PDB file of N, CA and C in Angstrom:
ATOM      1  N   MET A   1       0.808  -1.207  -0.004  1.00 80.00           N
ATOM      2  CA  MET A   1       0.016  -0.024   0.020  1.00 80.00           C
ATOM      3  C   MET A   1       0.850   1.261   0.003  1.00 80.00           C
ATOM      4  N   LYS A   2       2.107   1.091   0.457  1.00 89.00           N
ATOM      5  CA  LYS A   2       2.973   2.265   0.456  1.00 89.00           C
ATOM      6  C   LYS A   2       3.188   2.811  -0.982  1.00 89.00           C
ATOM      7  N   LEU A   3       3.320   1.875  -1.925  1.00 90.00           N
ATOM      8  CA  LEU A   3       3.454   2.265  -3.349  1.00 90.00           C
ATOM      9  C   LEU A   3       2.223   2.986  -3.817  1.00 90.00           C
ATOM     10  N   VAL A   4       1.056   2.545  -3.402  1.00 92.00           N
ATOM     11  CA  VAL A   4      -0.179   3.247  -3.849  1.00 92.00           C
ATOM     12  C   VAL A   4      -0.222   4.620  -3.248  1.00 92.00           C
ATOM     13  N   LYS A   5       0.166   4.794  -1.992  1.00 95.00           N
ATOM     14  CA  LYS A   5       0.195   6.115  -1.383  1.00 95.00           C
ATOM     15  C   LYS A   5       1.113   7.090  -2.087  1.00 95.00           C
ATOM     16  N   ILE A   6       2.309   6.555  -2.391  1.00 96.00           N
ATOM     17  CA  ILE A   6       3.313   7.414  -3.123  1.00 96.00           C
ATOM     18  C   ILE A   6       2.810   7.742  -4.494  1.00 96.00           C
ATOM     19  N   SER A   7       2.289   6.779  -5.221  1.00 96.00           N
ATOM     20  CA  SER A   7       1.812   7.067  -6.596  1.00 96.00           C
ATOM     21  C   SER A   7       0.576   7.977  -6.602  1.00 96.00           C
ATOM     22  N   THR A   8      -0.236   7.896  -5.512  1.00 97.00           N
ATOM     23  CA  THR A   8      -1.384   8.790  -5.376  1.00 97.00           C
ATOM     24  C   THR A   8      -0.890  10.235  -5.251  1.00 97.00           C
ATOM     25  N   LEU A   9       0.075  10.442  -4.342  1.00 97.00           N
ATOM     26  CA  LEU A   9       0.599  11.786  -4.194  1.00 97.00           C
ATOM     27  C   LEU A   9       1.297  12.278  -5.471  1.00 97.00           C
ATOM     28  N   PHE A  10       1.981  11.415  -6.140  1.00 97.00           N
ATOM     29  CA  PHE A  10       2.618  11.769  -7.429  1.00 97.00           C
ATOM     30  C   PHE A  10       1.570  12.151  -8.452  1.00 97.00           C
ATOM     31  N   THR A  11       0.473  11.416  -8.529  1.00 97.00           N
ATOM     32  CA  THR A  11      -0.618  11.719  -9.472  1.00 97.00           C
ATOM     33  C   THR A  11      -1.206  13.081  -9.195  1.00 97.00           C
ATOM     34  N   ILE A  12      -1.455  13.376  -7.914  1.00 98.00           N
ATOM     35  CA  ILE A  12      -2.043  14.652  -7.527  1.00 98.00           C
ATOM     36  C   ILE A  12      -1.060  15.805  -7.916  1.00 98.00           C
ATOM     37  N   LEU A  13       0.211  15.588  -7.687  1.00 98.00           N
ATOM     38  CA  LEU A  13       1.200  16.623  -8.053  1.00 98.00           C
ATOM     39  C   LEU A  13       1.255  16.800  -9.545  1.00 98.00           C
ATOM     40  N   LEU A  14       1.263  15.728 -10.280  1.00 97.00           N
ATOM     41  CA  LEU A  14       1.260  15.879 -11.806  1.00 97.00           C
ATOM     42  C   LEU A  14       0.010  16.557 -12.363  1.00 97.00           C
ATOM     43  N   ILE A  15      -1.141  16.205 -11.791  1.00 97.00           N
ATOM     44  CA  ILE A  15      -2.386  16.886 -12.248  1.00 97.00           C
ATOM     45  C   ILE A  15      -2.340  18.383 -11.914  1.00 97.00           C
ATOM     46  N   THR A  16      -1.852  18.673 -10.721  1.00 97.00           N
ATOM     47  CA  THR A  16      -1.770  20.109 -10.344  1.00 97.00           C
ATOM     48  C   THR A  16      -0.798  20.844 -11.253  1.00 97.00           C
ATOM     49  N   TYR A  17       0.362  20.242 -11.491  1.00 95.00           N
ATOM     50  CA  TYR A  17       1.337  20.898 -12.348  1.00 95.00           C
ATOM     51  C   TYR A  17       0.771  21.147 -13.728  1.00 95.00           C
ATOM     52  N   PHE A  18       0.312  20.136 -14.345  1.00 92.00           N
ATOM     53  CA  PHE A  18      -0.168  20.285 -15.762  1.00 92.00           C
ATOM     54  C   PHE A  18      -1.448  21.079 -15.852  1.00 92.00           C
ATOM     55  N   SER A  19      -2.224  21.148 -14.798  1.00 93.00           N
ATOM     56  CA  SER A  19      -3.425  21.939 -14.844  1.00 93.00           C
ATOM     57  C   SER A  19      -3.164  23.428 -14.681  1.00 93.00           C
ATOM     58  N   LEU A  20      -2.074  23.769 -13.920  1.00 94.00           N
ATOM     59  CA  LEU A  20      -1.817  25.173 -13.602  1.00 94.00           C
ATOM     60  C   LEU A  20      -0.625  25.782 -14.246  1.00 94.00           C
ATOM     61  N   LYS A  21       0.082  25.022 -15.108  1.00 91.00           N
ATOM     62  CA  LYS A  21       1.222  25.602 -15.753  1.00 91.00           C
ATOM     63  C   LYS A  21       0.778  26.482 -16.940  1.00 91.00           C
ATOM     64  N   THR A  22       1.503  27.537 -17.192  1.00 90.00           N
ATOM     65  CA  THR A  22       1.257  28.398 -18.271  1.00 90.00           C
ATOM     66  C   THR A  22       1.655  27.650 -19.590  1.00 90.00           C
ATOM     67  N   PRO A  23       0.757  27.635 -20.591  1.00 84.00           N
ATOM     68  CA  PRO A  23       1.150  27.000 -21.842  1.00 84.00           C
ATOM     69  C   PRO A  23       2.385  27.628 -22.459  1.00 84.00           C
ATOM     70  N   ASP A  24       3.283  26.797 -22.962  1.00 78.00           N
ATOM     71  CA  ASP A  24       4.530  27.362 -23.526  1.00 78.00           C
ATOM     72  C   ASP A  24       4.661  27.186 -25.039  1.00 78.00           C
ATOM     73  N   GLY A  25       3.575  26.735 -25.680  1.00 69.00           N
ATOM     74  CA  GLY A  25       3.638  26.552 -27.103  1.00 69.00           C
ATOM     75  C   GLY A  25       4.166  25.179 -27.509  1.00 69.00           C
ATOM     76  N   HIS A  26       4.642  24.396 -26.546  1.00 65.00           N
ATOM     77  CA  HIS A  26       5.197  23.051 -26.873  1.00 65.00           C
ATOM     78  C   HIS A  26       4.211  22.006 -26.445  1.00 65.00           C
ATOM     79  N   ASP A  27       3.007  22.403 -26.008  1.00 61.00           N
ATOM     80  CA  ASP A  27       2.039  21.425 -25.514  1.00 61.00           C
ATOM     81  C   ASP A  27       1.542  20.603 -26.722  1.00 61.00           C
ATOM     82  N   LEU A  28       1.193  19.411 -26.466  1.00 57.00           N
ATOM     83  CA  LEU A  28       0.753  18.493 -27.522  1.00 57.00           C
ATOM     84  C   LEU A  28      -0.548  18.956 -28.144  1.00 57.00           C
ATOM     85  N   PRO A  29      -0.623  19.024 -29.463  1.00 55.00           N
ATOM     86  CA  PRO A  29      -1.833  19.506 -30.148  1.00 55.00           C
ATOM     87  C   PRO A  29      -2.832  18.407 -30.291  1.00 55.00           C
ATOM     88  N   THR A  30      -3.252  17.799 -29.160  1.00 62.00           N
ATOM     89  CA  THR A  30      -4.227  16.752 -29.171  1.00 62.00           C
ATOM     90  C   THR A  30      -5.494  17.193 -28.455  1.00 62.00           C
ATOM     91  N   ASN A  31      -6.473  16.353 -28.490  1.00 74.00           N
ATOM     92  CA  ASN A  31      -7.660  16.609 -27.724  1.00 74.00           C
ATOM     93  C   ASN A  31      -7.395  16.476 -26.247  1.00 74.00           C
ATOM     94  N   ASP A  32      -7.321  17.544 -25.537  1.00 86.00           N
ATOM     95  CA  ASP A  32      -6.914  17.458 -24.117  1.00 86.00           C
ATOM     96  C   ASP A  32      -8.014  16.831 -23.251  1.00 86.00           C
ATOM     97  N   LYS A  33      -9.207  16.610 -23.767  1.00 91.00           N
ATOM     98  CA  LYS A  33     -10.254  15.969 -23.015  1.00 91.00           C
ATOM     99  C   LYS A  33      -9.871  14.499 -22.661  1.00 91.00           C
ATOM    100  N   VAL A  34      -9.152  13.876 -23.566  1.00 93.00           N
ATOM    101  CA  VAL A  34      -8.660  12.507 -23.299  1.00 93.00           C
ATOM    102  C   VAL A  34      -7.708  12.531 -22.131  1.00 93.00           C
ATOM    103  N   GLY A  35      -6.806  13.519 -22.114  1.00 92.00           N
ATOM    104  CA  GLY A  35      -5.848  13.622 -21.017  1.00 92.00           C
ATOM    105  C   GLY A  35      -6.551  13.866 -19.699  1.00 92.00           C
ATOM    106  N   HIS A  36      -7.530  14.769 -19.708  1.00 95.00           N
ATOM    107  CA  HIS A  36      -8.340  15.001 -18.456  1.00 95.00           C
ATOM    108  C   HIS A  36      -9.003  13.743 -17.996  1.00 95.00           C
ATOM    109  N   PHE A  37      -9.640  13.003 -18.915  1.00 97.00           N
ATOM    110  CA  PHE A  37     -10.345  11.790 -18.604  1.00 97.00           C
ATOM    111  C   PHE A  37      -9.389  10.777 -18.018  1.00 97.00           C
ATOM    112  N   LEU A  38      -8.241  10.566 -18.620  1.00 97.00           N
ATOM    113  CA  LEU A  38      -7.248   9.557 -18.141  1.00 97.00           C
ATOM    114  C   LEU A  38      -6.678   9.940 -16.777  1.00 97.00           C
ATOM    115  N   ALA A  39      -6.363  11.231 -16.613  1.00 97.00           N
ATOM    116  CA  ALA A  39      -5.736  11.689 -15.386  1.00 97.00           C
ATOM    117  C   ALA A  39      -6.704  11.468 -14.206  1.00 97.00           C
ATOM    118  N   TYR A  40      -7.944  11.766 -14.371  1.00 98.00           N
ATOM    119  CA  TYR A  40      -8.930  11.614 -13.275  1.00 98.00           C
ATOM    120  C   TYR A  40      -9.377  10.180 -13.074  1.00 98.00           C
ATOM    121  N   THR A  41      -9.271   9.379 -14.123  1.00 98.00           N
ATOM    122  CA  THR A  41      -9.499   7.917 -13.922  1.00 98.00           C
ATOM    123  C   THR A  41      -8.405   7.385 -13.056  1.00 98.00           C
ATOM    124  N   ILE A  42      -7.143   7.751 -13.350  1.00 98.00           N
ATOM    125  CA  ILE A  42      -6.010   7.233 -12.590  1.00 98.00           C
ATOM    126  C   ILE A  42      -6.105   7.767 -11.135  1.00 98.00           C
ATOM    127  N   LEU A  43      -6.410   9.059 -10.985  1.00 98.00           N
ATOM    128  CA  LEU A  43      -6.508   9.633  -9.623  1.00 98.00           C
ATOM    129  C   LEU A  43      -7.593   8.913  -8.805  1.00 98.00           C
ATOM    130  N   SER A  44      -8.770   8.740  -9.379  1.00 98.00           N
ATOM    131  CA  SER A  44      -9.830   8.105  -8.590  1.00 98.00           C
ATOM    132  C   SER A  44      -9.472   6.629  -8.281  1.00 98.00           C
ATOM    133  N   ILE A  45      -8.858   5.944  -9.194  1.00 97.00           N
ATOM    134  CA  ILE A  45      -8.412   4.567  -8.900  1.00 97.00           C
ATOM    135  C   ILE A  45      -7.496   4.557  -7.723  1.00 97.00           C
ATOM    136  N   HIS A  46      -6.470   5.441  -7.733  1.00 97.00           N
ATOM    137  CA  HIS A  46      -5.533   5.475  -6.619  1.00 97.00           C
ATOM    138  C   HIS A  46      -6.226   5.766  -5.336  1.00 97.00           C
ATOM    139  N   LEU A  47      -7.055   6.775  -5.303  1.00 97.00           N
ATOM    140  CA  LEU A  47      -7.745   7.160  -4.057  1.00 97.00           C
ATOM    141  C   LEU A  47      -8.669   6.051  -3.569  1.00 97.00           C
ATOM    142  N   LEU A  48      -9.366   5.428  -4.471  1.00 97.00           N
ATOM    143  CA  LEU A  48     -10.291   4.351  -4.080  1.00 97.00           C
ATOM    144  C   LEU A  48      -9.583   3.074  -3.636  1.00 97.00           C
ATOM    145  N   LEU A  49      -8.374   2.859  -4.152  1.00 96.00           N
ATOM    146  CA  LEU A  49      -7.560   1.738  -3.659  1.00 96.00           C
ATOM    147  C   LEU A  49      -7.146   1.941  -2.210  1.00 96.00           C
ATOM    148  N   LEU A  50      -6.960   3.199  -1.792  1.00 96.00           N
ATOM    149  CA  LEU A  50      -6.592   3.491  -0.406  1.00 96.00           C
ATOM    150  C   LEU A  50      -7.779   3.383   0.538  1.00 96.00           C
ATOM    151  N   SER A  51      -8.975   3.470  -0.016  1.00 95.00           N
ATOM    152  CA  SER A  51     -10.159   3.462   0.840  1.00 95.00           C
ATOM    153  C   SER A  51     -10.455   2.039   1.375  1.00 95.00           C
ATOM    154  N   LYS A  52     -10.963   2.026   2.591  1.00 92.00           N
ATOM    155  CA  LYS A  52     -11.259   0.691   3.193  1.00 92.00           C
ATOM    156  C   LYS A  52     -12.718   0.551   3.538  1.00 92.00           C
ATOM    157  N   THR A  53     -13.521   1.619   3.351  1.00 95.00           N
ATOM    158  CA  THR A  53     -14.985   1.580   3.726  1.00 95.00           C
ATOM    159  C   THR A  53     -15.777   2.198   2.586  1.00 95.00           C
ATOM    160  N   LYS A  54     -17.100   1.986   2.650  1.00 94.00           N
ATOM    161  CA  LYS A  54     -17.964   2.638   1.689  1.00 94.00           C
ATOM    162  C   LYS A  54     -17.937   4.114   1.868  1.00 94.00           C
ATOM    163  N   ARG A  55     -17.861   4.592   3.088  1.00 97.00           N
ATOM    164  CA  ARG A  55     -17.768   6.041   3.363  1.00 97.00           C
ATOM    165  C   ARG A  55     -16.466   6.559   2.770  1.00 97.00           C
ATOM    166  N   GLY A  56     -15.402   5.824   2.883  1.00 96.00           N
ATOM    167  CA  GLY A  56     -14.082   6.215   2.312  1.00 96.00           C
ATOM    168  C   GLY A  56     -14.188   6.260   0.786  1.00 96.00           C
ATOM    169  N   ASN A  57     -14.919   5.337   0.168  1.00 95.00           N
ATOM    170  CA  ASN A  57     -15.140   5.336  -1.268  1.00 95.00           C
ATOM    171  C   ASN A  57     -15.868   6.592  -1.684  1.00 95.00           C
ATOM    172  N   LEU A  58     -16.891   6.950  -0.933  1.00 97.00           N
ATOM    173  CA  LEU A  58     -17.666   8.166  -1.221  1.00 97.00           C
ATOM    174  C   LEU A  58     -16.761   9.395  -1.114  1.00 97.00           C
ATOM    175  N   LEU A  59     -15.973   9.479  -0.079  1.00 97.00           N
ATOM    176  CA  LEU A  59     -15.047  10.614   0.146  1.00 97.00           C
ATOM    177  C   LEU A  59     -14.000  10.687  -0.990  1.00 97.00           C
ATOM    178  N   ALA A  60     -13.498   9.556  -1.386  1.00 97.00           N
ATOM    179  CA  ALA A  60     -12.504   9.541  -2.489  1.00 97.00           C
ATOM    180  C   ALA A  60     -13.113   9.981  -3.781  1.00 97.00           C
ATOM    181  N   PHE A  61     -14.343   9.505  -4.040  1.00 97.00           N
ATOM    182  CA  PHE A  61     -15.048   9.926  -5.251  1.00 97.00           C
ATOM    183  C   PHE A  61     -15.356  11.442  -5.257  1.00 97.00           C
ATOM    184  N   LEU A  62     -15.846  11.899  -4.114  1.00 97.00           N
ATOM    185  CA  LEU A  62     -16.153  13.342  -3.985  1.00 97.00           C
ATOM    186  C   LEU A  62     -14.882  14.197  -4.117  1.00 97.00           C
ATOM    187  N   PHE A  63     -13.802  13.723  -3.513  1.00 98.00           N
ATOM    188  CA  PHE A  63     -12.559  14.481  -3.571  1.00 98.00           C
ATOM    189  C   PHE A  63     -12.112  14.581  -5.015  1.00 98.00           C
ATOM    190  N   SER A  64     -12.181  13.512  -5.809  1.00 98.00           N
ATOM    191  CA  SER A  64     -11.791  13.564  -7.187  1.00 98.00           C
ATOM    192  C   SER A  64     -12.644  14.558  -8.007  1.00 98.00           C
ATOM    193  N   ILE A  65     -13.945  14.527  -7.792  1.00 98.00           N
ATOM    194  CA  ILE A  65     -14.869  15.496  -8.450  1.00 98.00           C
ATOM    195  C   ILE A  65     -14.523  16.875  -8.055  1.00 98.00           C
ATOM    196  N   PHE A  66     -14.413  17.165  -6.780  1.00 98.00           N
ATOM    197  CA  PHE A  66     -14.106  18.501  -6.243  1.00 98.00           C
ATOM    198  C   PHE A  66     -12.743  18.983  -6.719  1.00 98.00           C
ATOM    199  N   TYR A  67     -11.770  18.089  -6.736  1.00 98.00           N
ATOM    200  CA  TYR A  67     -10.441  18.480  -7.179  1.00 98.00           C
ATOM    201  C   TYR A  67     -10.437  18.885  -8.652  1.00 98.00           C
ATOM    202  N   GLY A  68     -11.179  18.164  -9.473  1.00 97.00           N
ATOM    203  CA  GLY A  68     -11.318  18.517 -10.873  1.00 97.00           C
ATOM    204  C   GLY A  68     -11.965  19.913 -11.048  1.00 97.00           C
ATOM    205  N   LEU A  69     -13.011  20.166 -10.230  1.00 97.00           N
ATOM    206  CA  LEU A  69     -13.638  21.472 -10.244  1.00 97.00           C
ATOM    207  C   LEU A  69     -12.708  22.588  -9.775  1.00 97.00           C
ATOM    208  N   LEU A  70     -11.955  22.290  -8.766  1.00 97.00           N
ATOM    209  CA  LEU A  70     -11.012  23.281  -8.223  1.00 97.00           C
ATOM    210  C   LEU A  70      -9.890  23.607  -9.196  1.00 97.00           C
ATOM    211  N   MET A  71      -9.370  22.561  -9.904  1.00 97.00           N
ATOM    212  CA  MET A  71      -8.341  22.864 -10.919  1.00 97.00           C
ATOM    213  C   MET A  71      -8.893  23.681 -12.084  1.00 97.00           C
ATOM    214  N   GLU A  72     -10.121  23.386 -12.460  1.00 96.00           N
ATOM    215  CA  GLU A  72     -10.728  24.220 -13.541  1.00 96.00           C
ATOM    216  C   GLU A  72     -10.908  25.628 -13.086  1.00 96.00           C
ATOM    217  N   PHE A  73     -11.290  25.852 -11.804  1.00 97.00           N
ATOM    218  CA  PHE A  73     -11.493  27.176 -11.315  1.00 97.00           C
ATOM    219  C   PHE A  73     -10.162  27.941 -11.292  1.00 97.00           C
ATOM    220  N   PHE A  74      -9.102  27.321 -10.791  1.00 97.00           N
ATOM    221  CA  PHE A  74      -7.786  28.012 -10.709  1.00 97.00           C
ATOM    222  C   PHE A  74      -7.191  28.246 -12.096  1.00 97.00           C
ATOM    223  N   GLN A  75      -7.552  27.495 -13.088  1.00 95.00           N
ATOM    224  CA  GLN A  75      -7.051  27.719 -14.465  1.00 95.00           C
ATOM    225  C   GLN A  75      -7.496  29.123 -14.949  1.00 95.00           C
ATOM    226  N   GLY A  76      -8.574  29.606 -14.476  1.00 94.00           N
ATOM    227  CA  GLY A  76      -9.012  30.937 -14.864  1.00 94.00           C
ATOM    228  C   GLY A  76      -8.082  32.050 -14.458  1.00 94.00           C
ATOM    229  N   PHE A  77      -7.158  31.767 -13.535  1.00 95.00           N
ATOM    230  CA  PHE A  77      -6.210  32.770 -13.017  1.00 95.00           C
ATOM    231  C   PHE A  77      -4.821  32.595 -13.599  1.00 95.00           C
ATOM    232  N   VAL A  78      -4.633  31.589 -14.462  1.00 94.00           N
ATOM    233  CA  VAL A  78      -3.314  31.292 -15.043  1.00 94.00           C
ATOM    234  C   VAL A  78      -3.335  31.881 -16.463  1.00 94.00           C
ATOM    235  N   PRO A  79      -2.313  32.766 -16.730  1.00 92.00           N
ATOM    236  CA  PRO A  79      -2.238  33.361 -18.104  1.00 92.00           C
ATOM    237  C   PRO A  79      -2.117  32.296 -19.165  1.00 92.00           C
ATOM    238  N   GLY A  80      -2.926  32.466 -20.221  1.00 88.00           N
ATOM    239  CA  GLY A  80      -2.951  31.547 -21.336  1.00 88.00           C
ATOM    240  C   GLY A  80      -3.881  30.320 -21.083  1.00 88.00           C
ATOM    241  N   ARG A  81      -4.485  30.250 -19.920  1.00 90.00           N
ATOM    242  CA  ARG A  81      -5.406  29.100 -19.608  1.00 90.00           C
ATOM    243  C   ARG A  81      -6.785  29.695 -19.389  1.00 90.00           C
ATOM    244  N   GLU A  82      -7.760  28.833 -19.514  1.00 90.00           N
ATOM    245  CA  GLU A  82      -9.126  29.244 -19.271  1.00 90.00           C
ATOM    246  C   GLU A  82      -9.916  28.116 -18.619  1.00 90.00           C
ATOM    247  N   GLN A  83     -10.937  28.480 -17.889  1.00 94.00           N
ATOM    248  CA  GLN A  83     -11.814  27.488 -17.315  1.00 94.00           C
ATOM    249  C   GLN A  83     -12.661  26.824 -18.421  1.00 94.00           C
ATOM    250  N   SER A  84     -12.950  25.570 -18.255  1.00 93.00           N
ATOM    251  CA  SER A  84     -13.698  24.869 -19.247  1.00 93.00           C
ATOM    252  C   SER A  84     -14.670  23.881 -18.608  1.00 93.00           C
ATOM    253  N   PHE A  85     -15.937  24.081 -18.867  1.00 95.00           N
ATOM    254  CA  PHE A  85     -16.945  23.195 -18.369  1.00 95.00           C
ATOM    255  C   PHE A  85     -16.750  21.786 -18.944  1.00 95.00           C
ATOM    256  N   TYR A  86     -16.315  21.721 -20.191  1.00 94.00           N
ATOM    257  CA  TYR A  86     -16.109  20.431 -20.837  1.00 94.00           C
ATOM    258  C   TYR A  86     -14.944  19.683 -20.293  1.00 94.00           C
ATOM    259  N   ASP A  87     -13.903  20.408 -19.841  1.00 95.00           N
ATOM    260  CA  ASP A  87     -12.791  19.758 -19.123  1.00 95.00           C
ATOM    261  C   ASP A  87     -13.315  19.161 -17.836  1.00 95.00           C
ATOM    262  N   PHE A  88     -14.164  19.940 -17.115  1.00 96.00           N
ATOM    263  CA  PHE A  88     -14.699  19.427 -15.848  1.00 96.00           C
ATOM    264  C   PHE A  88     -15.529  18.137 -16.120  1.00 96.00           C
ATOM    265  N   ILE A  89     -16.291  18.122 -17.198  1.00 97.00           N
ATOM    266  CA  ILE A  89     -17.072  16.936 -17.530  1.00 97.00           C
ATOM    267  C   ILE A  89     -16.105  15.750 -17.790  1.00 97.00           C
ATOM    268  N   ALA A  90     -15.024  15.999 -18.582  1.00 97.00           N
ATOM    269  CA  ALA A  90     -14.057  14.932 -18.836  1.00 97.00           C
ATOM    270  C   ALA A  90     -13.424  14.424 -17.552  1.00 97.00           C
ATOM    271  N   ASN A  91     -13.099  15.386 -16.579  1.00 97.00           N
ATOM    272  CA  ASN A  91     -12.566  14.977 -15.296  1.00 97.00           C
ATOM    273  C   ASN A  91     -13.576  14.083 -14.547  1.00 97.00           C
ATOM    274  N   SER A  92     -14.829  14.510 -14.532  1.00 98.00           N
ATOM    275  CA  SER A  92     -15.885  13.789 -13.795  1.00 98.00           C
ATOM    276  C   SER A  92     -16.165  12.414 -14.402  1.00 98.00           C
ATOM    277  N   LEU A  93     -16.160  12.352 -15.701  1.00 98.00           N
ATOM    278  CA  LEU A  93     -16.367  11.086 -16.356  1.00 98.00           C
ATOM    279  C   LEU A  93     -15.171  10.098 -16.065  1.00 98.00           C
ATOM    280  N   GLY A  94     -13.974  10.624 -16.040  1.00 98.00           N
ATOM    281  CA  GLY A  94     -12.836   9.805 -15.687  1.00 98.00           C
ATOM    282  C   GLY A  94     -12.970   9.294 -14.260  1.00 98.00           C
ATOM    283  N   THR A  95     -13.436  10.169 -13.379  1.00 98.00           N
ATOM    284  CA  THR A  95     -13.663   9.712 -11.988  1.00 98.00           C
ATOM    285  C   THR A  95     -14.699   8.611 -11.887  1.00 98.00           C
ATOM    286  N   LEU A  96     -15.822   8.750 -12.690  1.00 98.00           N
ATOM    287  CA  LEU A  96     -16.861   7.719 -12.719  1.00 98.00           C
ATOM    288  C   LEU A  96     -16.306   6.401 -13.241  1.00 98.00           C
ATOM    289  N   ILE A  97     -15.479   6.419 -14.279  1.00 98.00           N
ATOM    290  CA  ILE A  97     -14.926   5.219 -14.826  1.00 98.00           C
ATOM    291  C   ILE A  97     -13.962   4.587 -13.855  1.00 98.00           C
ATOM    292  N   GLY A  98     -13.162   5.389 -13.146  1.00 97.00           N
ATOM    293  CA  GLY A  98     -12.303   4.861 -12.111  1.00 97.00           C
ATOM    294  C   GLY A  98     -13.089   4.147 -11.011  1.00 97.00           C
ATOM    295  N   LEU A  99     -14.184   4.752 -10.632  1.00 97.00           N
ATOM    296  CA  LEU A  99     -15.065   4.168  -9.576  1.00 97.00           C
ATOM    297  C   LEU A  99     -15.592   2.791 -10.127  1.00 97.00           C
ATOM    298  N   GLY A 100     -15.973   2.762 -11.360  1.00 97.00           N
ATOM    299  CA  GLY A 100     -16.491   1.523 -11.925  1.00 97.00           C
ATOM    300  C   GLY A 100     -15.411   0.446 -11.987  1.00 97.00           C
ATOM    301  N   ILE A 101     -14.201   0.783 -12.327  1.00 97.00           N
ATOM    302  CA  ILE A 101     -13.079  -0.161 -12.378  1.00 97.00           C
ATOM    303  C   ILE A 101     -12.827  -0.683 -10.980  1.00 97.00           C
ATOM    304  N   ILE A 102     -12.832   0.145 -10.008  1.00 96.00           N
ATOM    305  CA  ILE A 102     -12.604  -0.259  -8.595  1.00 96.00           C
ATOM    306  C   ILE A 102     -13.714  -1.127  -8.100  1.00 96.00           C
ATOM    307  N   LEU A 103     -14.964  -0.771  -8.381  1.00 95.00           N
ATOM    308  CA  LEU A 103     -16.072  -1.607  -7.921  1.00 95.00           C
ATOM    309  C   LEU A 103     -16.025  -2.981  -8.516  1.00 95.00           C
ATOM    310  N   LEU A 104     -15.504  -3.119  -9.728  1.00 97.00           N
ATOM    311  CA  LEU A 104     -15.431  -4.406 -10.392  1.00 97.00           C
ATOM    312  C   LEU A 104     -14.140  -5.163 -10.048  1.00 97.00           C
ATOM    313  N   PHE A 105     -13.032  -4.479  -9.892  1.00 96.00           N
ATOM    314  CA  PHE A 105     -11.736  -5.185  -9.831  1.00 96.00           C
ATOM    315  C   PHE A 105     -10.852  -4.861  -8.620  1.00 96.00           C
ATOM    316  N   LYS A 106     -11.428  -4.220  -7.598  1.00 95.00           N
ATOM    317  CA  LYS A 106     -10.531  -3.754  -6.510  1.00 95.00           C
ATOM    318  C   LYS A 106      -9.775  -4.910  -5.859  1.00 95.00           C
ATOM    319  N   GLN A 107     -10.456  -5.995  -5.561  1.00 94.00           N
ATOM    320  CA  GLN A 107      -9.812  -7.126  -4.893  1.00 94.00           C
ATOM    321  C   GLN A 107      -8.709  -7.689  -5.759  1.00 94.00           C
ATOM    322  N   ASN A 108      -8.979  -7.845  -7.086  1.00 94.00           N
ATOM    323  CA  ASN A 108      -7.929  -8.340  -8.014  1.00 94.00           C
ATOM    324  C   ASN A 108      -6.725  -7.438  -8.039  1.00 94.00           C
ATOM    325  N   ILE A 109      -6.942  -6.153  -8.063  1.00 94.00           N
ATOM    326  CA  ILE A 109      -5.842  -5.150  -8.099  1.00 94.00           C
ATOM    327  C   ILE A 109      -5.040  -5.254  -6.834  1.00 94.00           C
ATOM    328  N   LEU A 110      -5.737  -5.293  -5.684  1.00 91.00           N
ATOM    329  CA  LEU A 110      -5.010  -5.363  -4.393  1.00 91.00           C
ATOM    330  C   LEU A 110      -4.218  -6.651  -4.289  1.00 91.00           C
ATOM    331  N   THR A 111      -4.751  -7.760  -4.813  1.00 92.00           N
ATOM    332  CA  THR A 111      -4.013  -9.042  -4.766  1.00 92.00           C
ATOM    333  C   THR A 111      -2.724  -8.918  -5.624  1.00 92.00           C
ATOM    334  N   LEU A 112      -2.880  -8.276  -6.787  1.00 92.00           N
ATOM    335  CA  LEU A 112      -1.643  -8.095  -7.643  1.00 92.00           C
ATOM    336  C   LEU A 112      -0.646  -7.220  -6.954  1.00 92.00           C
ATOM    337  N   LEU A 113      -1.088  -6.161  -6.277  1.00 90.00           N
ATOM    338  CA  LEU A 113      -0.196  -5.220  -5.665  1.00 90.00           C
ATOM    339  C   LEU A 113       0.529  -5.860  -4.436  1.00 90.00           C
ATOM    340  N   ALA A 114      -0.117  -6.894  -3.827  1.00 88.00           N
ATOM    341  CA  ALA A 114       0.442  -7.552  -2.649  1.00 88.00           C
ATOM    342  C   ALA A 114       1.563  -8.497  -3.019  1.00 88.00           C
ATOM    343  N   LYS A 115       1.652  -8.854  -4.272  1.00 81.00           N
ATOM    344  CA  LYS A 115       2.671  -9.815  -4.687  1.00 81.00           C
ATOM    345  C   LYS A 115       4.057  -9.182  -4.773  1.00 81.00           C
TER     346      LYS A 115
END
């Protein structure tokens, strides 16, 4: 579980960095909604793996949603960035998919991590 804790912190730091950095013109010219979706899927999976109760699952899920909203809000203050409702939707959908993955496969993932 120590690896999950470290990778969760790393995931939060990466999302924060990429969400709040000023664009430098070298950013990938791809659909960033896929990146948002994947980042929040990974974040929610990490947080839900750390949870041991249904209440913990709810808090992890709500944290992921709130964190996505918070990052979109703060982007409005970063030069060259803007807030996007569609990015928030991509974040939230990623969180939902992460929840689904955990609901279906949490025990299998924990068994693999224990090896």
